[in-house]
Structure formats: C-alpha cells, structure tokens
Short mmCIF file of C-alpha atoms in Angstrom, two decimals:
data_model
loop_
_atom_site.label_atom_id
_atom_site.label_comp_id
_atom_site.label_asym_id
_atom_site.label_seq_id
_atom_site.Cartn_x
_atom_site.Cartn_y
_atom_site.Cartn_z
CA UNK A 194 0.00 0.00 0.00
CA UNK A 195 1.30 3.20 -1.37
CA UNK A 196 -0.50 4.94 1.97
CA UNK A 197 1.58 2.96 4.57
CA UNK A 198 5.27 4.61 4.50
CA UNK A 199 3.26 7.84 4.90
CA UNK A 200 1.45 7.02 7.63
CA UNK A 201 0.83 10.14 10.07
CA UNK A 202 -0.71 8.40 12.85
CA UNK A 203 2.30 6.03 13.43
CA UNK A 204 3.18 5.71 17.26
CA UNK A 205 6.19 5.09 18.28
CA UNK A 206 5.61 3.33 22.35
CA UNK A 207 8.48 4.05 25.01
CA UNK A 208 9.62 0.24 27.09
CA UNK A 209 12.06 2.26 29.78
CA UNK A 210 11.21 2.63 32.64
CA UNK A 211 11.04 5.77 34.88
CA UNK A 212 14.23 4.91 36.52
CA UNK A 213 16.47 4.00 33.54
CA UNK A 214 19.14 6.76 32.59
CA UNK A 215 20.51 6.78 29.11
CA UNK A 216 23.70 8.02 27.84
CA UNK A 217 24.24 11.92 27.02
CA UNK A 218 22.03 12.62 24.48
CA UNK A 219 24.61 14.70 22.38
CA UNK A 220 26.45 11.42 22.28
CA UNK A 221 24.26 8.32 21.52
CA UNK A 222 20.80 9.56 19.86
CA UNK A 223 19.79 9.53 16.59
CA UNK A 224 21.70 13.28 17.05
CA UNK A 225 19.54 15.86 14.26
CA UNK A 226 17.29 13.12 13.33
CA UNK A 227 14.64 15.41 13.37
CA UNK A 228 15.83 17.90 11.26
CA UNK A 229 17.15 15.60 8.36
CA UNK A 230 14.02 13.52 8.17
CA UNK A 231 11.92 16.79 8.07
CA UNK A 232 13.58 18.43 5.39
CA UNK A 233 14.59 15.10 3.55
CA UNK A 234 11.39 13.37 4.14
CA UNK A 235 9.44 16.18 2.99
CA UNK A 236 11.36 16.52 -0.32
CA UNK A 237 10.87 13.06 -0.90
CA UNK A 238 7.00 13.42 -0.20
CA UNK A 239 6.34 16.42 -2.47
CA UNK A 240 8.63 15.91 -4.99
CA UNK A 241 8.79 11.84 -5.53
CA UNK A 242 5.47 11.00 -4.19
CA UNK A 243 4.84 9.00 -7.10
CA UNK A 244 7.82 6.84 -7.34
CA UNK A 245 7.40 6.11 -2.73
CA UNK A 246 6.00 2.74 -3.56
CA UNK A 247 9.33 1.46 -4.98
CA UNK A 248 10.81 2.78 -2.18
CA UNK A 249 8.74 1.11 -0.18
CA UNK A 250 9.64 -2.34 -1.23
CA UNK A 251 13.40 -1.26 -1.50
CA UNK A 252 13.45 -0.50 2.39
CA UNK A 253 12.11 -4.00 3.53
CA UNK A 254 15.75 -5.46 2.44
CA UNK A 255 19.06 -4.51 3.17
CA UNK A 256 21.30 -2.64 0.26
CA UNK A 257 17.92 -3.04 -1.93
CA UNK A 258 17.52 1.45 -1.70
CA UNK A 259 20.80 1.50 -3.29
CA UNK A 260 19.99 -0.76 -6.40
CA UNK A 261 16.93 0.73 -6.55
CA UNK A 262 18.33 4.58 -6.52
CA UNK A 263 20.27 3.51 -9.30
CA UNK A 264 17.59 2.04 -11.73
CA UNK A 265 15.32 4.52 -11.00
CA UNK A 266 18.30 7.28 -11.95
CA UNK A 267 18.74 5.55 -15.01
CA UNK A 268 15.04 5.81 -16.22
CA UNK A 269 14.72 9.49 -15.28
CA UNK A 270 17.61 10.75 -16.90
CA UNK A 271 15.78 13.16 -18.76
CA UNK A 272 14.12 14.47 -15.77
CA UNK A 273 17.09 14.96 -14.15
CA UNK A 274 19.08 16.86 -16.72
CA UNK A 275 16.01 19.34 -17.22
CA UNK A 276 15.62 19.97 -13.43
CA UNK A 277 18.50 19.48 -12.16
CA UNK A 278 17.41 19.17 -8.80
CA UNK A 279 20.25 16.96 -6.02
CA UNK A 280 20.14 16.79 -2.26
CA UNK A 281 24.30 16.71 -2.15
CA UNK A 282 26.15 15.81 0.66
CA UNK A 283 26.26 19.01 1.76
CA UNK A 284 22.94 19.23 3.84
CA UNK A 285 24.14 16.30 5.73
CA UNK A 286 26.59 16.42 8.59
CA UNK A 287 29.80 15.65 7.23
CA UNK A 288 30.47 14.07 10.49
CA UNK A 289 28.08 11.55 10.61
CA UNK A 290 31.04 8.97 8.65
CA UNK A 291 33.43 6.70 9.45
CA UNK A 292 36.50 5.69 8.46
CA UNK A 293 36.65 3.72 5.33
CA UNK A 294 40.40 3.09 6.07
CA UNK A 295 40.42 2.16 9.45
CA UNK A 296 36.99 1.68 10.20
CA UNK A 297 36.96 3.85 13.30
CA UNK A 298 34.70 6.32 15.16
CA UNK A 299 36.15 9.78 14.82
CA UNK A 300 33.70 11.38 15.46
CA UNK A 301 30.86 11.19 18.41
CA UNK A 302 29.14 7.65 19.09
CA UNK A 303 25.40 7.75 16.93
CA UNK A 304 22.85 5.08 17.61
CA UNK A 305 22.44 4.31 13.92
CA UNK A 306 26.04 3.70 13.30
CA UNK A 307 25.83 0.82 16.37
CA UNK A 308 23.18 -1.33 13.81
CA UNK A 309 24.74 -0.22 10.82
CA UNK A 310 28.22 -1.18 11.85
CA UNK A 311 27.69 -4.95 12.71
CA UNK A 312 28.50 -6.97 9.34
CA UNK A 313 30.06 -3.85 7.80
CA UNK A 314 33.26 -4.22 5.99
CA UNK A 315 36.06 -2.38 6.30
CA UNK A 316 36.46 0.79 3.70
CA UNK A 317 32.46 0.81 3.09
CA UNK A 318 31.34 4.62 4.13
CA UNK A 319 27.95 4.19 5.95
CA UNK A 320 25.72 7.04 6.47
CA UNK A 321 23.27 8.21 9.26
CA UNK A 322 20.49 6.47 8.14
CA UNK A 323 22.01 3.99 5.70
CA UNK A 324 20.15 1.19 7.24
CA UNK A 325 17.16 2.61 7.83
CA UNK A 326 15.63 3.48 4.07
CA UNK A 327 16.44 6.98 4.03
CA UNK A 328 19.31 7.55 2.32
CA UNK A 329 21.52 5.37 0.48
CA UNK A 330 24.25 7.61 0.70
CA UNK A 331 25.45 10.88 1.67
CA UNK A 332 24.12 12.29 -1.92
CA UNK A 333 20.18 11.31 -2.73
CA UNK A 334 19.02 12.49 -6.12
CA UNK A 335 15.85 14.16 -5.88
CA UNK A 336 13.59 14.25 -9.13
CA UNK A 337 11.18 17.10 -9.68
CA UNK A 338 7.40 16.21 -9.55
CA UNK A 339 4.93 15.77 -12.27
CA UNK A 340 1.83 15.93 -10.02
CA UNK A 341 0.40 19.25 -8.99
CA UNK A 342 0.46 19.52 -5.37
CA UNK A 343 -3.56 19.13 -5.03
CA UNK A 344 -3.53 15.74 -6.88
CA UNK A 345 -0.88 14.40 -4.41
CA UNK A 346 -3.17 15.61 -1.36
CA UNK A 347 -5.99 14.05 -2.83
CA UNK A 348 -4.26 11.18 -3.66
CA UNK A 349 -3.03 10.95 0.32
CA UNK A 350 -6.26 11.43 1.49
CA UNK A 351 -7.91 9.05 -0.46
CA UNK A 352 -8.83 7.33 2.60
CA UNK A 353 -9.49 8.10 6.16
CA UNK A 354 -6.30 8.36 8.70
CA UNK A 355 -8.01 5.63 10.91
CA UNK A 356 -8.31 3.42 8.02
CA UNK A 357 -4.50 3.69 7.05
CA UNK A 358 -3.53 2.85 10.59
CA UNK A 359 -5.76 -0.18 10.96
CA UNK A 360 -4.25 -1.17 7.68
CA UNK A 361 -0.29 -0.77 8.96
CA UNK A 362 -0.97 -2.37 12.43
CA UNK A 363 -2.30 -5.71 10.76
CA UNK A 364 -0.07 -5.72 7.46
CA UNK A 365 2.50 -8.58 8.45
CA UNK A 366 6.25 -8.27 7.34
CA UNK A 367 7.54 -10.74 4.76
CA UNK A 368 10.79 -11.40 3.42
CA UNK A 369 11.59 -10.44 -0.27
CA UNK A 370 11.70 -13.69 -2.45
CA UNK A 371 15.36 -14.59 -2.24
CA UNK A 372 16.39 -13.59 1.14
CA UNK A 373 17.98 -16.42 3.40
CA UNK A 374 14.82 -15.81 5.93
CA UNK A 375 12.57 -16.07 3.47
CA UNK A 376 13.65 -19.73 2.94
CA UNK A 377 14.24 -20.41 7.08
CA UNK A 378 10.97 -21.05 7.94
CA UNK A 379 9.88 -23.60 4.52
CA UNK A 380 12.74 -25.63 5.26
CA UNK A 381 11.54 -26.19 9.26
CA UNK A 382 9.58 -28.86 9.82
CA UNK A 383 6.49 -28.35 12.07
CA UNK A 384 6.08 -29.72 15.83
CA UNK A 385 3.10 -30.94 17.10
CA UNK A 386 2.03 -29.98 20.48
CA UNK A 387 5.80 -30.57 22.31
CA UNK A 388 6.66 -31.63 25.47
CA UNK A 389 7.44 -28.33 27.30
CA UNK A 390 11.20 -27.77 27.71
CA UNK A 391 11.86 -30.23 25.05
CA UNK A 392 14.09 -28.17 22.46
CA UNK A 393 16.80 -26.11 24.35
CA UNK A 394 18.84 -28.45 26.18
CA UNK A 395 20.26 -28.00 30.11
CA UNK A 396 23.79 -27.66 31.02
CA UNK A 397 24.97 -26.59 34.18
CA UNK A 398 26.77 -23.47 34.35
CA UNK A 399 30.05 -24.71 35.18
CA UNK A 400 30.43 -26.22 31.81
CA UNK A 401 30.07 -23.14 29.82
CA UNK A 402 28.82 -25.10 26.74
CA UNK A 403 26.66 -22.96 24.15
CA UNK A 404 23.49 -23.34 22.85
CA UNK A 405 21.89 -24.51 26.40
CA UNK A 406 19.99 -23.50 29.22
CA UNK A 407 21.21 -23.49 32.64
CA UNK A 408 20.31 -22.13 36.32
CA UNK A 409 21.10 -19.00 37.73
CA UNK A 410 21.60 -18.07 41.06
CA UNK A 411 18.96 -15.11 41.91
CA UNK A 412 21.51 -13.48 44.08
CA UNK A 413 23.71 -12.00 41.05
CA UNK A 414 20.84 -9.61 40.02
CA UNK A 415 21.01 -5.93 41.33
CA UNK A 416 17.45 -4.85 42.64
CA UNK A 417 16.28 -1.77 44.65
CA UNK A 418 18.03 -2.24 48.02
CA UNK A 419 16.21 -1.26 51.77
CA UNK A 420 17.26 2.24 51.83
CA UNK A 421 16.82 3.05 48.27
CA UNK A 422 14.10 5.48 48.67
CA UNK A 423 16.51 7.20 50.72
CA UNK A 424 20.19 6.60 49.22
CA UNK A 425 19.06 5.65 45.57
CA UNK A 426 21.13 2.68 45.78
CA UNK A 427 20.86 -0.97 44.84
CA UNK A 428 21.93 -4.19 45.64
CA UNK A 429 22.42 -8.18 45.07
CA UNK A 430 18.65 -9.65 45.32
CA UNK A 431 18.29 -12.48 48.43
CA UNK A 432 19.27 -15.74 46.87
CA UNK A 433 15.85 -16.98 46.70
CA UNK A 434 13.25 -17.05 43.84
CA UNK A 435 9.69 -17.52 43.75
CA UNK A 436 9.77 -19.90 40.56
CA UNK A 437 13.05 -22.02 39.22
CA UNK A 438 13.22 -23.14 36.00
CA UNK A 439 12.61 -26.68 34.36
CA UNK A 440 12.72 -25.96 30.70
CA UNK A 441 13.59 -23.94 27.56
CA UNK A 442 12.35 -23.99 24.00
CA UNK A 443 12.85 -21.89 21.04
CA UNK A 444 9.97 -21.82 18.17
CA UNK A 445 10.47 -20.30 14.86
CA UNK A 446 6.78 -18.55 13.46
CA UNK A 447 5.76 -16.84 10.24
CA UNK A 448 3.81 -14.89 12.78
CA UNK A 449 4.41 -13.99 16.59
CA UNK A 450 2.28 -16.75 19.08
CA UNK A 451 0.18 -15.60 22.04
CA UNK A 452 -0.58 -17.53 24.45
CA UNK A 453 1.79 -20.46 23.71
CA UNK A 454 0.94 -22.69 26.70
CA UNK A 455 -2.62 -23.64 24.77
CA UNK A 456 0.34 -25.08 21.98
CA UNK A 457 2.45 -27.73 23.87
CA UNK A 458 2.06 -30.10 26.56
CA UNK A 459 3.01 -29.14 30.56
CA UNK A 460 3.92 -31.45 32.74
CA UNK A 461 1.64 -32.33 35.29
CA UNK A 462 2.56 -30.72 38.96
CA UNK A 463 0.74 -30.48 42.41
CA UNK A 464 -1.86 -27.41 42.34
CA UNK A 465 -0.04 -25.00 45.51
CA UNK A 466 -3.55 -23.91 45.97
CA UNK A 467 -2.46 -19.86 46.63
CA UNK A 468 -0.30 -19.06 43.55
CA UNK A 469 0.31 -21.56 40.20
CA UNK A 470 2.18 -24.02 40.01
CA UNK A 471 3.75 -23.17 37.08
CA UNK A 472 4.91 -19.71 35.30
CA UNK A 473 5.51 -19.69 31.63
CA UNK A 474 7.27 -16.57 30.35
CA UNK A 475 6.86 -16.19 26.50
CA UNK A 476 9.11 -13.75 24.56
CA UNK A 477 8.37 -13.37 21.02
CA UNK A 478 11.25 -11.86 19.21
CA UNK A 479 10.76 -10.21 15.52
CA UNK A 480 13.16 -11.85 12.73
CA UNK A 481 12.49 -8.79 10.50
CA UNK A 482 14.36 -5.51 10.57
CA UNK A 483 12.77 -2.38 12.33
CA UNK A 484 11.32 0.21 9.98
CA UNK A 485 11.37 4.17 11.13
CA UNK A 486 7.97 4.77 8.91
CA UNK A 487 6.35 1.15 9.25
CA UNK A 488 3.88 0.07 11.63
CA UNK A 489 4.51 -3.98 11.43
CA UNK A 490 3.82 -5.29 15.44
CA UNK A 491 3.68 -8.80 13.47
CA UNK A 492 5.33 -10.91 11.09
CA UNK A 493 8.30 -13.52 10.97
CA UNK A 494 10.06 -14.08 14.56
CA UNK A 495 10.88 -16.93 17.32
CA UNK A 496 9.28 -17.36 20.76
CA UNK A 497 11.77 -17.63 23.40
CA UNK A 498 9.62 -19.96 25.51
CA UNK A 499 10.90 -19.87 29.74
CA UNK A 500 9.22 -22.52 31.81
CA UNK A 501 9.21 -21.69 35.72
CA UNK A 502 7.84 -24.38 38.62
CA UNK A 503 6.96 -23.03 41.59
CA UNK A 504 9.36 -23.08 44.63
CA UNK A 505 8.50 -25.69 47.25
CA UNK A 506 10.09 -23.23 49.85
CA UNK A 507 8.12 -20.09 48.91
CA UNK A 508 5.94 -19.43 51.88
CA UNK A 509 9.33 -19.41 53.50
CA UNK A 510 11.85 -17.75 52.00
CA UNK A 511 9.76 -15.16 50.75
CA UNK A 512 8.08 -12.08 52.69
CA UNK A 513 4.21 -11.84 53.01
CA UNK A 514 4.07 -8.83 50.96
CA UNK A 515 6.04 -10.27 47.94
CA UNK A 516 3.28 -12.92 48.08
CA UNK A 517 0.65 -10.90 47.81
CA UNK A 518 2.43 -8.84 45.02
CA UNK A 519 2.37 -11.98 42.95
CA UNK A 520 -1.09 -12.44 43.65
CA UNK A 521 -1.91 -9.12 42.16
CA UNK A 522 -0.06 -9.47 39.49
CA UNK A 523 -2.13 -12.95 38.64
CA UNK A 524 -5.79 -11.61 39.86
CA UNK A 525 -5.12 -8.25 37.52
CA UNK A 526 -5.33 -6.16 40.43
CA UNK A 527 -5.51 -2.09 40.46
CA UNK A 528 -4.07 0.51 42.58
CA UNK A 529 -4.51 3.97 43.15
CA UNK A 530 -1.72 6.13 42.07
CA UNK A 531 -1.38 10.16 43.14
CA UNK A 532 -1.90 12.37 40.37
CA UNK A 533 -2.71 15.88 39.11
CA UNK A 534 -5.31 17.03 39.28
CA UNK A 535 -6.44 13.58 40.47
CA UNK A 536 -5.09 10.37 41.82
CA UNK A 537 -5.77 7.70 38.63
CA UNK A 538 -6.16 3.74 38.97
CA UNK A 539 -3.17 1.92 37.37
CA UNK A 540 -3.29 -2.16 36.63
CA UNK A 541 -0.88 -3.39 39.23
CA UNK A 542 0.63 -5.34 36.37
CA UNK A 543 2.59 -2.26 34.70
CA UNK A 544 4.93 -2.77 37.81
CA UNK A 545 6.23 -6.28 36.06
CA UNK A 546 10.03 -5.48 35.49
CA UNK A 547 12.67 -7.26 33.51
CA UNK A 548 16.38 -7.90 34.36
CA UNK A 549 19.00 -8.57 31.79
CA UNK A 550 22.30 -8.58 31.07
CA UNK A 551 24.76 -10.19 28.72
CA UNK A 552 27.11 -11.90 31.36
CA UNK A 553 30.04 -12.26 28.48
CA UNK A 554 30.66 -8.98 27.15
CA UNK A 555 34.11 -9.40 26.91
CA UNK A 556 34.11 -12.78 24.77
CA UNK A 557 31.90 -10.39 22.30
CA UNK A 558 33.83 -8.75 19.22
CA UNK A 559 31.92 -5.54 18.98
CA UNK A 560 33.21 -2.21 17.41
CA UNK A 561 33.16 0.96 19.45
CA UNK A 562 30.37 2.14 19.18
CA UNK A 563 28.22 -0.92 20.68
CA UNK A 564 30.96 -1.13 23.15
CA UNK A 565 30.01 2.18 24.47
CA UNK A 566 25.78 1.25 24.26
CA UNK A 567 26.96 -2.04 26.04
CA UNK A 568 28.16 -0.14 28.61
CA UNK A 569 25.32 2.31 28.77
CA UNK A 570 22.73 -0.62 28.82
CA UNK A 571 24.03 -3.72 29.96
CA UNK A 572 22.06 -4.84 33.62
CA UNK A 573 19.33 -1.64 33.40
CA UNK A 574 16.37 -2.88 34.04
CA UNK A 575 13.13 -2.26 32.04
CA UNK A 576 9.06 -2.07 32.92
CA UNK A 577 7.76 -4.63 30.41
CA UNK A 578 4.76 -2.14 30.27
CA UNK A 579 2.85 -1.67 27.61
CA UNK A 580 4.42 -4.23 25.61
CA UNK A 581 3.04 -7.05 27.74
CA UNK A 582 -0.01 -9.62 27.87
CA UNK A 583 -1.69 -12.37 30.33
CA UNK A 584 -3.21 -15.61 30.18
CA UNK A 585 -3.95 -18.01 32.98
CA UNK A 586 -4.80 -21.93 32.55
CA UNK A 587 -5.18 -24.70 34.83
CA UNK A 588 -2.31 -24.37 37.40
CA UNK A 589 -0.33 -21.94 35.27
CA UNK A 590 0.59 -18.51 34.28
CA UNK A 591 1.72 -16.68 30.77
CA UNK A 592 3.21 -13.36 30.61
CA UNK A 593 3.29 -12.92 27.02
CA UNK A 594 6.50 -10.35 26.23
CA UNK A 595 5.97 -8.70 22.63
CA UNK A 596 9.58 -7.64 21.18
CA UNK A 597 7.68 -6.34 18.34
CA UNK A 598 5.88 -3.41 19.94
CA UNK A 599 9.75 -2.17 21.17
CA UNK A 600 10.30 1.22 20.19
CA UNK A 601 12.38 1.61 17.13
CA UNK A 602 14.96 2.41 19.12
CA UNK A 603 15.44 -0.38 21.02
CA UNK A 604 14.54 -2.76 18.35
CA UNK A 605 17.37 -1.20 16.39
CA UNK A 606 19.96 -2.54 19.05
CA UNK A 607 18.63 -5.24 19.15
CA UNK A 608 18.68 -6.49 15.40
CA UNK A 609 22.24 -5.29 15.45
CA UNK A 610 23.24 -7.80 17.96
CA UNK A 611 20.72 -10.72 16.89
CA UNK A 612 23.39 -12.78 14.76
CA UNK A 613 25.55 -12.87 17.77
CA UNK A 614 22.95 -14.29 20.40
CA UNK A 615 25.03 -17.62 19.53
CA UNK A 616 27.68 -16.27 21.03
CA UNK A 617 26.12 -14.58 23.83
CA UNK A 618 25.30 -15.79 27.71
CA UNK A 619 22.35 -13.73 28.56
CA UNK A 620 21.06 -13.35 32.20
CA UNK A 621 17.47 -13.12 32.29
CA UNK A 622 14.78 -12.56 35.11
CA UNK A 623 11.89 -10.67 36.17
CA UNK A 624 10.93 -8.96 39.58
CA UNK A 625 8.07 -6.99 40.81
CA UNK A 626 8.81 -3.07 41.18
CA UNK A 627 8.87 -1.62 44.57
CA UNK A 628 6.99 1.91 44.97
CA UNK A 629 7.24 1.41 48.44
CA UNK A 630 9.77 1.16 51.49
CA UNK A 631 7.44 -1.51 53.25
CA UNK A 632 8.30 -3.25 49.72
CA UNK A 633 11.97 -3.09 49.62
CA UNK A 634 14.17 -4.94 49.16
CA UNK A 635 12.80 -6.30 45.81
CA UNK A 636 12.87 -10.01 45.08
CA UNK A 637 13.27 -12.13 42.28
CA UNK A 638 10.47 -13.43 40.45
CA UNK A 639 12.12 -15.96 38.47
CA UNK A 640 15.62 -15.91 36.62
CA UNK A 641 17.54 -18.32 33.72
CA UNK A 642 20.48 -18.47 31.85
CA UNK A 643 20.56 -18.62 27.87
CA UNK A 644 23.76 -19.73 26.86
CA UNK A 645 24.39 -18.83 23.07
CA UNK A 646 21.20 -19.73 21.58
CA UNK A 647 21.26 -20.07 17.86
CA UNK A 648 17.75 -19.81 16.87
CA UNK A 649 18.90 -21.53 13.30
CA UNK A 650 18.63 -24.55 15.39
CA UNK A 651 14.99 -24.77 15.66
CA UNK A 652 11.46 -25.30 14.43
CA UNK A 653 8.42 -23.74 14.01
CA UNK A 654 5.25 -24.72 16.07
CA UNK A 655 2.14 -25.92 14.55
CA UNK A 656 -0.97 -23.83 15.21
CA UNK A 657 -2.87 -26.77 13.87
CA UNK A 658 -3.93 -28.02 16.25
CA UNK A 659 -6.74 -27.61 18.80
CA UNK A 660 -5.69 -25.68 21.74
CA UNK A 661 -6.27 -26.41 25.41
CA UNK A 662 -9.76 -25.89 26.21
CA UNK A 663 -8.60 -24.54 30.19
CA UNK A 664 -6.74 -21.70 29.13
CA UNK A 665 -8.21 -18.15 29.51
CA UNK A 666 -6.80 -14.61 28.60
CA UNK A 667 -6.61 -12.14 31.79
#
C-alpha cells in the first residue's frame, strides 16, 4: 500500500522505565534526526510521491535502496538533466562517517552507526540512516514532480487516517523472495504440540557449553536495596526465587504466538492452591528488521519460551508482601496512584520489570560504538509495560512479552546484535517493582540463563492443532 510509508498516525511506544538513565544525548541519539528527516522526508514526499512505492519495497531489504536509486536514476535521466534538482552531501553532517580506512569512530558515538556497523566491511562509508531506508548515501538524487500539489493531497487522502492505521498495524512483514529468511521457515519442519522444555537443552553453568539453558543463582541480580528510597542505591537480590526453571524452548513462526501454553504439553505438577504451580514466560522476538515509517507489530520471529515451577520453599523464604504482590499481578489487580489534578487507577501489572544482562561482554567482538551502548545498557532494568499480555490456565501462568511493539529504538539494538545471540550468555529474570519502602528490598520473580542460543537450530510450532480448552486470557 502506497498509503503505509506515509502514515501520520504512526506511534512510536516508550519500554524504559522511569528509573532508567541513558547516555548523554549529544552522544548516543539519533543526534539531528529530526531535522534531516523533516527536510529530507518532505522533499521526498512532495517531490517523488509517485515513485514512494518502490521505495517502499526497497526499504524491507538490506542494500535493496541503493539498487533501486540507481535504476530509478537511469530511467529518469531526462528528468534529471532538465531539473537538475540533487540533495548533495552538503545538507548532511559531514560528520556523521566513518572511516573507510580504518573503520573507526572519529567522530561522536550515533545510535544508527551501532546497527549499521555490525556486518560492515572495512572501507564501506555508511551514512546516518544507511540502514534505515532513508538515504543510500550521503548524496540522494531528488527528481522534480509531475503531479500538482492538489492531486498528491488528494491522492493521500484518499482514505481516512483511521483506516490507514488499521491497515499498517495488521499488514504482516515478509521477506523479499530470495532472502535467506525467506527460505528459514519452509525448510523447518512443524512440531506438534511438544513436550514443554523439550528443544533447548540444560547444562549446568560450570560447563560453559553454548546453545543450552542453565540455572542462575537469583543473588547476582542488582534490585532496589532497603534504603533506596533514601540513598538511591541498589543491591544483590536475596538468593531466593519464587519460581526455578525446568525448561527452555525456542519456536520459529511466520507470525508472533500468544498464548503459547494452549500449543504444547506441561507437565503435570501439584496445584499450591495460593499461587500456580507453574509460570511460563513467553518472549516473542521479531526476525524482521525495524522500519522508522512502518507500523509492522507482526510478522516472521521466534518465541523464546521460559518454563518456571513453583518453589516448594516459597511461603518461607519469601516475605508476606512479595506474596501478595504476585497475587496481584495474577488476579489483575488495580491501585490507586497520586496524580494531578487527580489520583488515577493503574493495573498493578505495569509494575512487572525485567532484568537482563549479557554476562560475556568481553568474549563479544563488537566495534566501538556498541561497546560504548553495552556499557550504557548492559544490567538496566526495564518495565515490560505496555508491551506485555496475560493468560492463565489450569495451574499456570503466561506473561506474554511482545519484542515487536519495542520502540524503534530499542529494536534497532537489538537487530544489530541478533546474529551474535550464539555467542552470547544472557542473564534473564523478572521482579516486581517496589513503589514502596514496606516493599523493599525487591525479590526475584524468576531468573535463567541462555547460553548462546542459535535460533537456526529450531522449528516452528504448529498452530494446527486444537488448543487447550482450560486456558483463559486475563
């Protein structure tokens, strides 16, 4: 749809939370982002409106805006020579390059050039938006238009803004014919209704082996300490959990899965009667690259699937009031929250917080730039709010986890770094904020290890099938 890249009513949905500090903002933003997709964007949208669409297919693959640029250049030769019209290089920071030579930063560290960096070879120049659509290169030729300006609005406005935002939310992402996803998931066979915990392997931790699962102890998570209401600080987490893990899987989809427990088969466990006896935690990761003026929440990905039994030792080693947290969190509780001009009811479930960190950073070959967002990132922990959903079946509990409702941002980083999860050990866990000191220290929820996952490994889940008939969205 020619209406999509346009789209006016795109949102773009924040997943830090109130406490997480970022880096300078001179340093590692998308640094006069704003101003060069104003004035770019806005040349492109009154003067090439009616070549957008084969941008728009150009942008869904990497490198394809170059080829592209340069067919379409060759058919409007004419029109270029009579107008004569070229956004040089000149209304771009020069300092927004690198290297070709030595493939260094010289200049200060830009979000963009942390994706575009990682496969780049040495002596290719890469732009500030190289991998986003934008511009192929410091120079983007800019053809005059044909179209008077009140056929393009008419054109734009061809249907209602409510109708082209409906159409971008649903639209799933698919892989050009030719790419090596696009052939991923026909060559995986399907799996019918799996034992839970039946793909990722254990190891312990000692062993260090990669593409495994193995336990971590809660204690070597940082949470809000006692006092921090008072001293900001934090500290390690009591070496207790709520739930410990049992089992890991990894499912590729053509499309993200909700609700995965209905799709494979739990082992059966003693109801606790107070809270479930078993947590599932499903993380559904995109495959496809973030788009700046695309709206896909849905499309090709994996579920990172995290299976959690309850602790036998619970009513013990944990305090009364994390209890009753948990219990909040499952009933879909509300609490009053101080306002102005008045105090507002907020679902007690925006206070779900995740923990990670990559606990081999220094095994990692990374260039300087993602060195420096490593540092800035690595261990800060995130509200999963609003990017999160519930379901509760017979003696369990989902959280649902959707990677593809990040910000851009932060879906950005993250493609950068997905062909090196196989090489990563990632710490995962979630806890329960504290907003209060009678709720401090903060505990652990549950926690894992993912050692080096390589998601090429794996198979996609059959939704043919019927799904449990005790499951129920919350």
């Amino acid at each position: 749809s020619q209406e999509l890249w346009f789209d006016p009513v795109s949102v773009f949905d924040s997943d830090c939370e109130e406490e997480f500090e970022s880096v300078q903002e001179d340093t590692l933003s998308l640094n006069g982002l704003e101003g060069v997709a104003s004035s770019n964007i806005s040349s492109l949208r009154d003067a090439n409106y009616g070549e957008h669409s084969s941008l728009v297919d150009q942008m869904q693959k990497p490198g394809g805006l170059s080829t592209g640029n340069s067919a379409r250049n060759s058919a409007s030769e004419a029109a270029r020579i009579s107008n004569s019209q070229i956004l040089c290089s000149k209304d771009v920071n020069p300092q927004l390059k690198y290297d070709g030579a030595s493939n260094e930063v010289k200049q200060p560290v830009f979000l963009d050039d942390i994706a575009s960096s990682a496969g780049e070879g040495p002596g290719k120049e890469v732009g500030l938006l190289d991998n986003c659509g934008i511009l192929p290169s410091n120079c983007l030729p800019c053809l005059a238009s044909t179209v008077s300006s009140v056929e393009k609005r008419r054109s734009l406005s061809s249907s209602p803004p409510s109708a082209r935002k409906k159409n971008a939310l649903k639209l799933p992402f698919k892989w050009k014919e030719g790419h090596p996803n696009a052939a991923l998931f026909s060559s995986k066979r399907l799996l019918q209704r799996p034992k839970a915990g039946s793909q990722v392997p254990f190891c312990p931790t000692e062993k260090r082996m990669f593409d495994c699962w193995s336990h971590i102890e809660p204690g070597t998570f940082k949470v809000r300490s006692e006092n921090y209401f008072r001293d900001k600080k934090k500290d390690f987490a009591h070496n207790h959990a709520a739930y410990y893990p049992f089992g890991v899987d990894v499912f590729l989809s053509p499309r993200k899965i909700d609700h995965i427990a209905r799709f494979v088969e739990l082992p059966i466990v003693g109801h606790s009667g107070k809270l479930p006896s078993i947590l599932v935690v499903n993380v559904q990761i995109p495959l496809y690259p973030p788009a700046l003026f695309h709206s896909e929440i849905d499309g090709e990905g994996m579920n990172f699937v995290l299976y959690f039994k309850l602790s036998d030792s619970y009513l013990k080693e944990l305090p009364p009031h994390f209890q009753e947290n948990i219990r909040r969190i499952i009933d879909d509780g509300v609490e009053k929250v101080k306002g102005f001009p008045v105090d507002t009811n907020v679902p007690f479930r925006e206070r779900l917080k995740i923990l990670g960190r990559v606990a081999n950073v220094e095994d990692l070959h990374m260039s300087a730039a993602e060195r420096k967002l490593m540092q800035a990132y690595n261990e800060k922990p995130v509200l999963s709010r609003p990017q999160h959903e519930f379901y509760s079946g017979e003696n369990y509990f989902e959280i649902d986890i959707d990677m593809h409702r990040f910000s851009y941002i932060s879906r950005k980083g993250f493609d950068a770094f997905l062909d090196r999860l196989k090489f990563c050990v990632l710490d995962v866990g979630l806890t329960i904020q504290g907003n209060k000191p009678e709720e401090l220290p903060e505990q652990i929820l549950c926690c894992v290890r993912l050692s080096g996952i390589d998601y090429m490994n794996y198979h996609q889940l059959s939704l043919n099938q019927e799904p449990s008939d005790t499951s129920a969205e919350t």
